[in-house]
Amino acid sequence: MREAGANGIKIAYREEGDPGAPTLVLLHGRTADHNDWNGITQHFAARYHVLAPDLRGHGASDRPGEYPVPAMAEDVAALLGRLGVERAVLVGHSLGAMVAYLVAMGHPGLVERLVLEDPVPPRPLEGRPPIEEDGSTAFDWRMMHDTERQFLQPDPAWLAGLATITAPTLVLSGGPQSPFRADETAALIPGARLVTIEVGHLIHVSAREAFKRAVDDFLGA
């Protein structure tokens, strides 16, 4: 693990592959960390310089106590700038996918291609049970509450911003077992490719080989 100052906080990140190769960034979902991509980083490191950061409030990264999702996006952009990366493929799952599409909106020149795995949609979510804290210490519970408020009432600019994304985009849907309608998000991104793998929300865990094939096919197109 490495760490770097980015956007005023410490971001811990995992690095694999040739630093001279094109960069691919893996952004985990809520409550996870870089270990969520075990078995995935090695696959892409054969061709890419792979970075798997812990988002703020997760893993070994700082827990600043405030967790606006746009700030998480700026953390990622700042980390890439700190590492001298001018263009990168972004692959994000769930909250990480929301972070990824906000990076693509705010920093279009930075994003070579965009992969959104069962993304949290930028629409108000309804019918979600309240968060109940337990003894987990792998993440900041304030992050859970802060991001949940943003899931329930996202900034309307995020929905409009999907139409401004210029990076070629792949959206992976977990199908009817998923809590999110990834197809609706895909329909709002110009030219986005939608692939459905009917295993629910954790596609890269529940159908690892299918996930890798879909991403490989997209990156090779």
mmCIF file of C-alpha atoms in Angstrom:
data_model
loop_
_atom_site.group_PDB
_atom_site.id
_atom_site.type_symbol
_atom_site.label_atom_id
_atom_site.label_comp_id
_atom_site.label_asym_id
_atom_site.label_seq_id
_atom_site.Cartn_x
_atom_site.Cartn_y
_atom_site.Cartn_z
ATOM 1 C CA MET A 1 0.000 0.000 0.000
ATOM 2 C CA ARG A 2 1.054 3.548 -0.726
ATOM 3 C CA GLU A 3 -0.366 6.891 0.314
ATOM 4 C CA ALA A 4 -0.433 10.416 -1.051
ATOM 5 C CA GLY A 5 -1.844 13.769 -0.115
ATOM 6 C CA ALA A 6 -4.774 14.622 -2.378
ATOM 7 C CA ASN A 7 -7.433 17.312 -2.057
ATOM 8 C CA GLY A 8 -6.237 18.128 1.447
ATOM 9 C CA ILE A 9 -6.427 14.603 2.889
ATOM 10 C CA LYS A 10 -4.415 11.370 2.880
ATOM 11 C CA ILE A 11 -5.516 8.804 0.295
ATOM 12 C CA ALA A 12 -4.193 5.259 0.634
ATOM 13 C CA TYR A 13 -3.994 3.286 -2.585
ATOM 14 C CA ARG A 14 -2.872 -0.043 -3.971
ATOM 15 C CA GLU A 15 -0.668 -0.004 -7.062
ATOM 16 C CA GLU A 16 0.034 -2.871 -9.451
ATOM 17 C CA GLY A 17 1.395 -3.243 -12.975
ATOM 18 C CA ASP A 18 3.856 -1.260 -15.040
ATOM 19 C CA PRO A 19 3.832 2.470 -14.148
ATOM 20 C CA GLY A 20 4.616 3.150 -17.793
ATOM 21 C CA ALA A 21 1.439 1.424 -18.989
ATOM 22 C CA PRO A 22 -1.943 3.167 -19.404
ATOM 23 C CA THR A 23 -3.611 3.792 -16.048
ATOM 24 C CA LEU A 24 -6.757 2.017 -14.862
ATOM 25 C CA VAL A 25 -8.383 3.075 -11.592
ATOM 26 C CA LEU A 26 -10.652 0.763 -9.569
ATOM 27 C CA LEU A 27 -13.101 2.531 -7.234
ATOM 28 C CA HIS A 28 -14.773 0.339 -4.614
ATOM 29 C CA GLY A 29 -18.305 0.533 -3.260
ATOM 30 C CA ARG A 30 -19.507 1.840 0.079
ATOM 31 C CA THR A 31 -18.043 0.189 3.216
ATOM 32 C CA ALA A 32 -15.380 -1.639 1.136
ATOM 33 C CA ASP A 33 -11.758 -0.763 0.377
ATOM 34 C CA HIS A 34 -9.051 -1.699 -2.148
ATOM 35 C CA ASN A 35 -9.301 -5.361 -1.074
ATOM 36 C CA ASP A 36 -12.704 -5.521 -2.728
ATOM 37 C CA TRP A 37 -10.793 -5.815 -6.017
ATOM 38 C CA ASN A 38 -8.694 -8.837 -5.045
ATOM 39 C CA GLY A 39 -8.462 -11.077 -8.094
ATOM 40 C CA ILE A 40 -9.390 -8.151 -10.355
ATOM 41 C CA THR A 41 -6.292 -5.989 -9.920
ATOM 42 C CA GLN A 42 -3.997 -8.787 -11.055
ATOM 43 C CA HIS A 43 -6.040 -9.384 -14.190
ATOM 44 C CA PHE A 44 -5.813 -5.789 -15.371
ATOM 45 C CA ALA A 45 -2.228 -5.285 -14.162
ATOM 46 C CA ALA A 46 -1.067 -7.469 -17.058
ATOM 47 C CA ARG A 47 -1.872 -4.550 -19.388
ATOM 48 C CA TYR A 48 -2.441 -1.504 -17.194
ATOM 49 C CA HIS A 49 -0.922 0.521 -14.398
ATOM 50 C CA VAL A 50 -3.635 -0.275 -11.841
ATOM 51 C CA LEU A 51 -4.532 2.028 -8.953
ATOM 52 C CA ALA A 52 -7.084 0.976 -6.333
ATOM 53 C CA PRO A 53 -7.555 3.783 -3.796
ATOM 54 C CA ASP A 54 -9.478 3.651 -0.546
ATOM 55 C CA LEU A 55 -12.122 6.361 -0.816
ATOM 56 C CA ARG A 56 -12.195 8.907 1.999
ATOM 57 C CA GLY A 57 -13.780 7.426 5.098
ATOM 58 C CA HIS A 58 -12.772 3.908 4.067
ATOM 59 C CA GLY A 59 -9.831 1.616 4.748
ATOM 60 C CA ALA A 60 -6.549 3.389 5.443
ATOM 61 C CA SER A 61 -7.537 6.739 3.900
ATOM 62 C CA ASP A 62 -8.356 9.727 6.078
ATOM 63 C CA ARG A 63 -11.717 10.118 7.786
ATOM 64 C CA PRO A 64 -12.277 13.866 7.587
ATOM 65 C CA GLY A 65 -15.829 13.691 8.938
ATOM 66 C CA GLU A 66 -17.474 15.216 5.868
ATOM 67 C CA TYR A 67 -18.338 13.073 2.857
ATOM 68 C CA PRO A 68 -19.828 14.966 -0.090
ATOM 69 C CA VAL A 69 -19.629 12.605 -3.055
ATOM 70 C CA PRO A 70 -18.250 15.410 -5.266
ATOM 71 C CA ALA A 71 -15.373 15.741 -2.774
ATOM 72 C CA MET A 72 -14.684 12.032 -3.210
ATOM 73 C CA ALA A 73 -14.520 12.650 -6.956
ATOM 74 C CA GLU A 74 -12.093 15.512 -6.427
ATOM 75 C CA ASP A 75 -9.980 13.246 -4.210
ATOM 76 C CA VAL A 76 -9.601 10.833 -7.129
ATOM 77 C CA ALA A 77 -8.802 13.579 -9.628
ATOM 78 C CA ALA A 78 -6.274 15.106 -7.236
ATOM 79 C CA LEU A 79 -4.626 11.737 -6.605
ATOM 80 C CA LEU A 80 -4.187 11.191 -10.329
ATOM 81 C CA GLY A 81 -2.749 14.673 -10.669
ATOM 82 C CA ARG A 82 -0.365 14.037 -7.792
ATOM 83 C CA LEU A 83 0.818 10.851 -9.517
ATOM 84 C CA GLY A 84 1.262 12.590 -12.869
ATOM 85 C CA VAL A 85 -1.547 10.676 -14.583
ATOM 86 C CA GLU A 86 -3.068 12.684 -17.429
ATOM 87 C CA ARG A 87 -5.585 10.110 -18.720
ATOM 88 C CA ALA A 88 -7.080 7.037 -17.078
ATOM 89 C CA VAL A 89 -9.736 4.388 -17.399
ATOM 90 C CA LEU A 90 -12.104 4.600 -14.422
ATOM 91 C CA VAL A 91 -13.912 1.499 -13.195
ATOM 92 C CA GLY A 92 -16.305 2.061 -10.304
ATOM 93 C CA HIS A 93 -18.772 -0.079 -8.381
ATOM 94 C CA SER A 94 -21.882 1.299 -6.652
ATOM 95 C CA LEU A 95 -20.754 4.406 -4.695
ATOM 96 C CA GLY A 96 -17.446 4.126 -6.578
ATOM 97 C CA ALA A 97 -19.375 4.294 -9.841
ATOM 98 C CA MET A 98 -21.109 7.464 -8.666
ATOM 99 C CA VAL A 99 -17.698 8.907 -7.829
ATOM 100 C CA ALA A 100 -16.446 7.829 -11.262
ATOM 101 C CA TYR A 101 -19.243 9.498 -13.202
ATOM 102 C CA LEU A 102 -18.779 12.700 -11.219
ATOM 103 C CA VAL A 103 -15.076 12.653 -12.156
ATOM 104 C CA ALA A 104 -16.078 12.159 -15.799
ATOM 105 C CA MET A 105 -18.450 15.132 -15.584
ATOM 106 C CA GLY A 106 -16.021 17.452 -13.845
ATOM 107 C CA HIS A 107 -12.780 16.369 -15.522
ATOM 108 C CA PRO A 108 -13.659 15.095 -19.004
ATOM 109 C CA GLY A 109 -10.086 15.328 -20.240
ATOM 110 C CA LEU A 110 -8.921 13.001 -17.477
ATOM 111 C CA VAL A 111 -11.189 10.056 -18.298
ATOM 112 C CA GLU A 112 -10.198 7.853 -21.222
ATOM 113 C CA ARG A 113 -13.009 5.336 -20.709
ATOM 114 C CA LEU A 114 -15.605 4.835 -18.013
ATOM 115 C CA VAL A 115 -16.972 1.579 -16.561
ATOM 116 C CA LEU A 116 -19.912 1.845 -14.153
ATOM 117 C CA GLU A 117 -20.766 -1.376 -12.327
ATOM 118 C CA ASP A 118 -24.314 -1.223 -10.942
ATOM 119 C CA PRO A 119 -23.996 2.499 -10.202
ATOM 120 C CA VAL A 120 -25.957 4.360 -7.568
ATOM 121 C CA PRO A 121 -28.300 6.458 -9.728
ATOM 122 C CA PRO A 122 -28.417 10.243 -9.395
ATOM 123 C CA ARG A 123 -32.157 10.043 -8.735
ATOM 124 C CA PRO A 124 -33.858 10.180 -5.326
ATOM 125 C CA LEU A 125 -33.982 6.676 -3.846
ATOM 126 C CA GLU A 126 -37.080 5.534 -1.982
ATOM 127 C CA GLY A 127 -37.994 2.668 0.282
ATOM 128 C CA ARG A 128 -34.549 2.183 1.774
ATOM 129 C CA PRO A 129 -34.326 0.888 5.355
ATOM 130 C CA PRO A 130 -32.664 3.135 7.933
ATOM 131 C CA ILE A 131 -28.979 2.596 8.602
ATOM 132 C CA GLU A 132 -28.300 0.649 11.778
ATOM 133 C CA GLU A 133 -24.787 0.935 13.139
ATOM 134 C CA ASP A 134 -22.930 -2.138 14.335
ATOM 135 C CA GLY A 135 -19.375 -2.648 15.545
ATOM 136 C CA SER A 136 -17.634 -2.303 12.205
ATOM 137 C CA THR A 137 -14.527 -0.119 12.246
ATOM 138 C CA ALA A 138 -13.472 -0.597 8.601
ATOM 139 C CA PHE A 139 -15.130 2.672 7.618
ATOM 140 C CA ASP A 140 -16.473 5.864 9.175
ATOM 141 C CA TRP A 141 -20.140 5.561 10.122
ATOM 142 C CA ARG A 142 -20.508 9.280 9.476
ATOM 143 C CA MET A 143 -19.668 8.461 5.860
ATOM 144 C CA MET A 144 -22.584 6.015 5.787
ATOM 145 C CA HIS A 145 -25.065 8.581 7.053
ATOM 146 C CA ASP A 146 -23.689 11.398 4.901
ATOM 147 C CA THR A 147 -23.700 9.405 1.658
ATOM 148 C CA GLU A 148 -27.123 7.938 2.436
ATOM 149 C CA ARG A 149 -28.564 11.455 2.604
ATOM 150 C CA GLN A 150 -27.084 12.103 -0.828
ATOM 151 C CA PHE A 151 -28.505 8.842 -2.197
ATOM 152 C CA LEU A 152 -31.966 9.841 -0.962
ATOM 153 C CA GLN A 153 -31.725 13.431 -2.211
ATOM 154 C CA PRO A 154 -28.944 13.768 -4.795
ATOM 155 C CA ASP A 155 -27.997 17.083 -6.320
ATOM 156 C CA PRO A 156 -30.223 17.507 -9.428
ATOM 157 C CA ALA A 157 -27.130 18.667 -11.330
ATOM 158 C CA TRP A 158 -25.767 15.125 -11.185
ATOM 159 C CA LEU A 159 -28.677 13.766 -13.217
ATOM 160 C CA ALA A 160 -28.319 16.507 -15.807
ATOM 161 C CA GLY A 161 -24.571 15.989 -15.841
ATOM 162 C CA LEU A 162 -24.831 12.433 -17.164
ATOM 163 C CA ALA A 163 -25.723 13.869 -20.569
ATOM 164 C CA THR A 164 -22.416 15.793 -20.623
ATOM 165 C CA ILE A 165 -20.181 12.735 -20.239
ATOM 166 C CA THR A 166 -17.946 12.425 -23.286
ATOM 167 C CA ALA A 167 -15.904 9.339 -22.344
ATOM 168 C CA PRO A 168 -16.932 6.051 -23.964
ATOM 169 C CA THR A 169 -18.942 4.356 -21.235
ATOM 170 C CA LEU A 170 -19.858 0.793 -20.266
ATOM 171 C CA VAL A 171 -22.646 0.319 -17.740
ATOM 172 C CA LEU A 172 -22.940 -3.101 -16.101
ATOM 173 C CA SER A 173 -26.310 -4.008 -14.611
ATOM 174 C CA GLY A 174 -26.893 -6.773 -12.094
ATOM 175 C CA GLY A 175 -30.401 -7.296 -13.447
ATOM 176 C CA PRO A 176 -33.616 -7.602 -11.429
ATOM 177 C CA GLN A 177 -31.787 -8.815 -8.308
ATOM 178 C CA SER A 178 -30.024 -5.470 -8.025
ATOM 179 C CA PRO A 179 -31.462 -2.605 -5.954
ATOM 180 C CA PHE A 180 -30.589 -0.153 -8.748
ATOM 181 C CA ARG A 181 -31.844 0.323 -12.312
ATOM 182 C CA ALA A 182 -28.520 0.646 -14.088
ATOM 183 C CA ASP A 183 -30.297 0.595 -17.447
ATOM 184 C CA GLU A 184 -31.923 3.932 -16.601
ATOM 185 C CA THR A 185 -28.518 5.446 -15.820
ATOM 186 C CA ALA A 186 -27.054 4.043 -19.047
ATOM 187 C CA ALA A 187 -29.870 5.573 -21.096
ATOM 188 C CA LEU A 188 -28.860 9.063 -19.929
ATOM 189 C CA ILE A 189 -25.178 8.802 -20.929
ATOM 190 C CA PRO A 190 -24.559 9.498 -24.623
ATOM 191 C CA GLY A 191 -23.570 6.337 -26.471
ATOM 192 C CA ALA A 192 -23.258 4.220 -23.321
ATOM 193 C CA ARG A 193 -23.103 0.451 -23.760
ATOM 194 C CA LEU A 194 -25.275 -1.571 -21.380
ATOM 195 C CA VAL A 195 -24.418 -5.150 -20.420
ATOM 196 C CA THR A 196 -26.629 -7.076 -17.995
ATOM 197 C CA ILE A 197 -25.179 -9.889 -15.876
ATOM 198 C CA GLU A 198 -28.035 -11.193 -13.760
ATOM 199 C CA VAL A 199 -26.318 -11.833 -10.441
ATOM 200 C CA GLY A 200 -27.375 -8.781 -8.437
ATOM 201 C CA HIS A 201 -25.357 -5.863 -7.145
ATOM 202 C CA LEU A 202 -21.925 -7.483 -6.625
ATOM 203 C CA ILE A 203 -21.168 -8.418 -10.217
ATOM 204 C CA HIS A 204 -17.380 -8.439 -9.884
ATOM 205 C CA VAL A 205 -17.690 -10.797 -6.908
ATOM 206 C CA SER A 206 -20.604 -13.029 -7.933
ATOM 207 C CA ALA A 207 -19.653 -13.342 -11.610
ATOM 208 C CA ARG A 208 -15.963 -12.424 -11.702
ATOM 209 C CA GLU A 209 -15.158 -14.035 -15.055
ATOM 210 C CA ALA A 210 -18.191 -12.499 -16.773
ATOM 211 C CA PHE A 211 -17.259 -9.125 -15.286
ATOM 212 C CA LYS A 212 -13.695 -9.350 -16.600
ATOM 213 C CA ARG A 213 -14.870 -10.469 -20.052
ATOM 214 C CA ALA A 214 -17.337 -7.590 -20.341
ATOM 215 C CA VAL A 215 -14.740 -5.021 -19.309
ATOM 216 C CA ASP A 216 -12.056 -6.562 -21.537
ATOM 217 C CA ASP A 217 -14.411 -6.511 -24.517
ATOM 218 C CA PHE A 218 -15.211 -2.860 -23.889
ATOM 219 C CA LEU A 219 -11.626 -1.771 -23.371
ATOM 220 C CA GLY A 220 -10.577 -3.622 -26.495
ATOM 221 C CA ALA A 221 -13.254 -2.003 -28.662
#
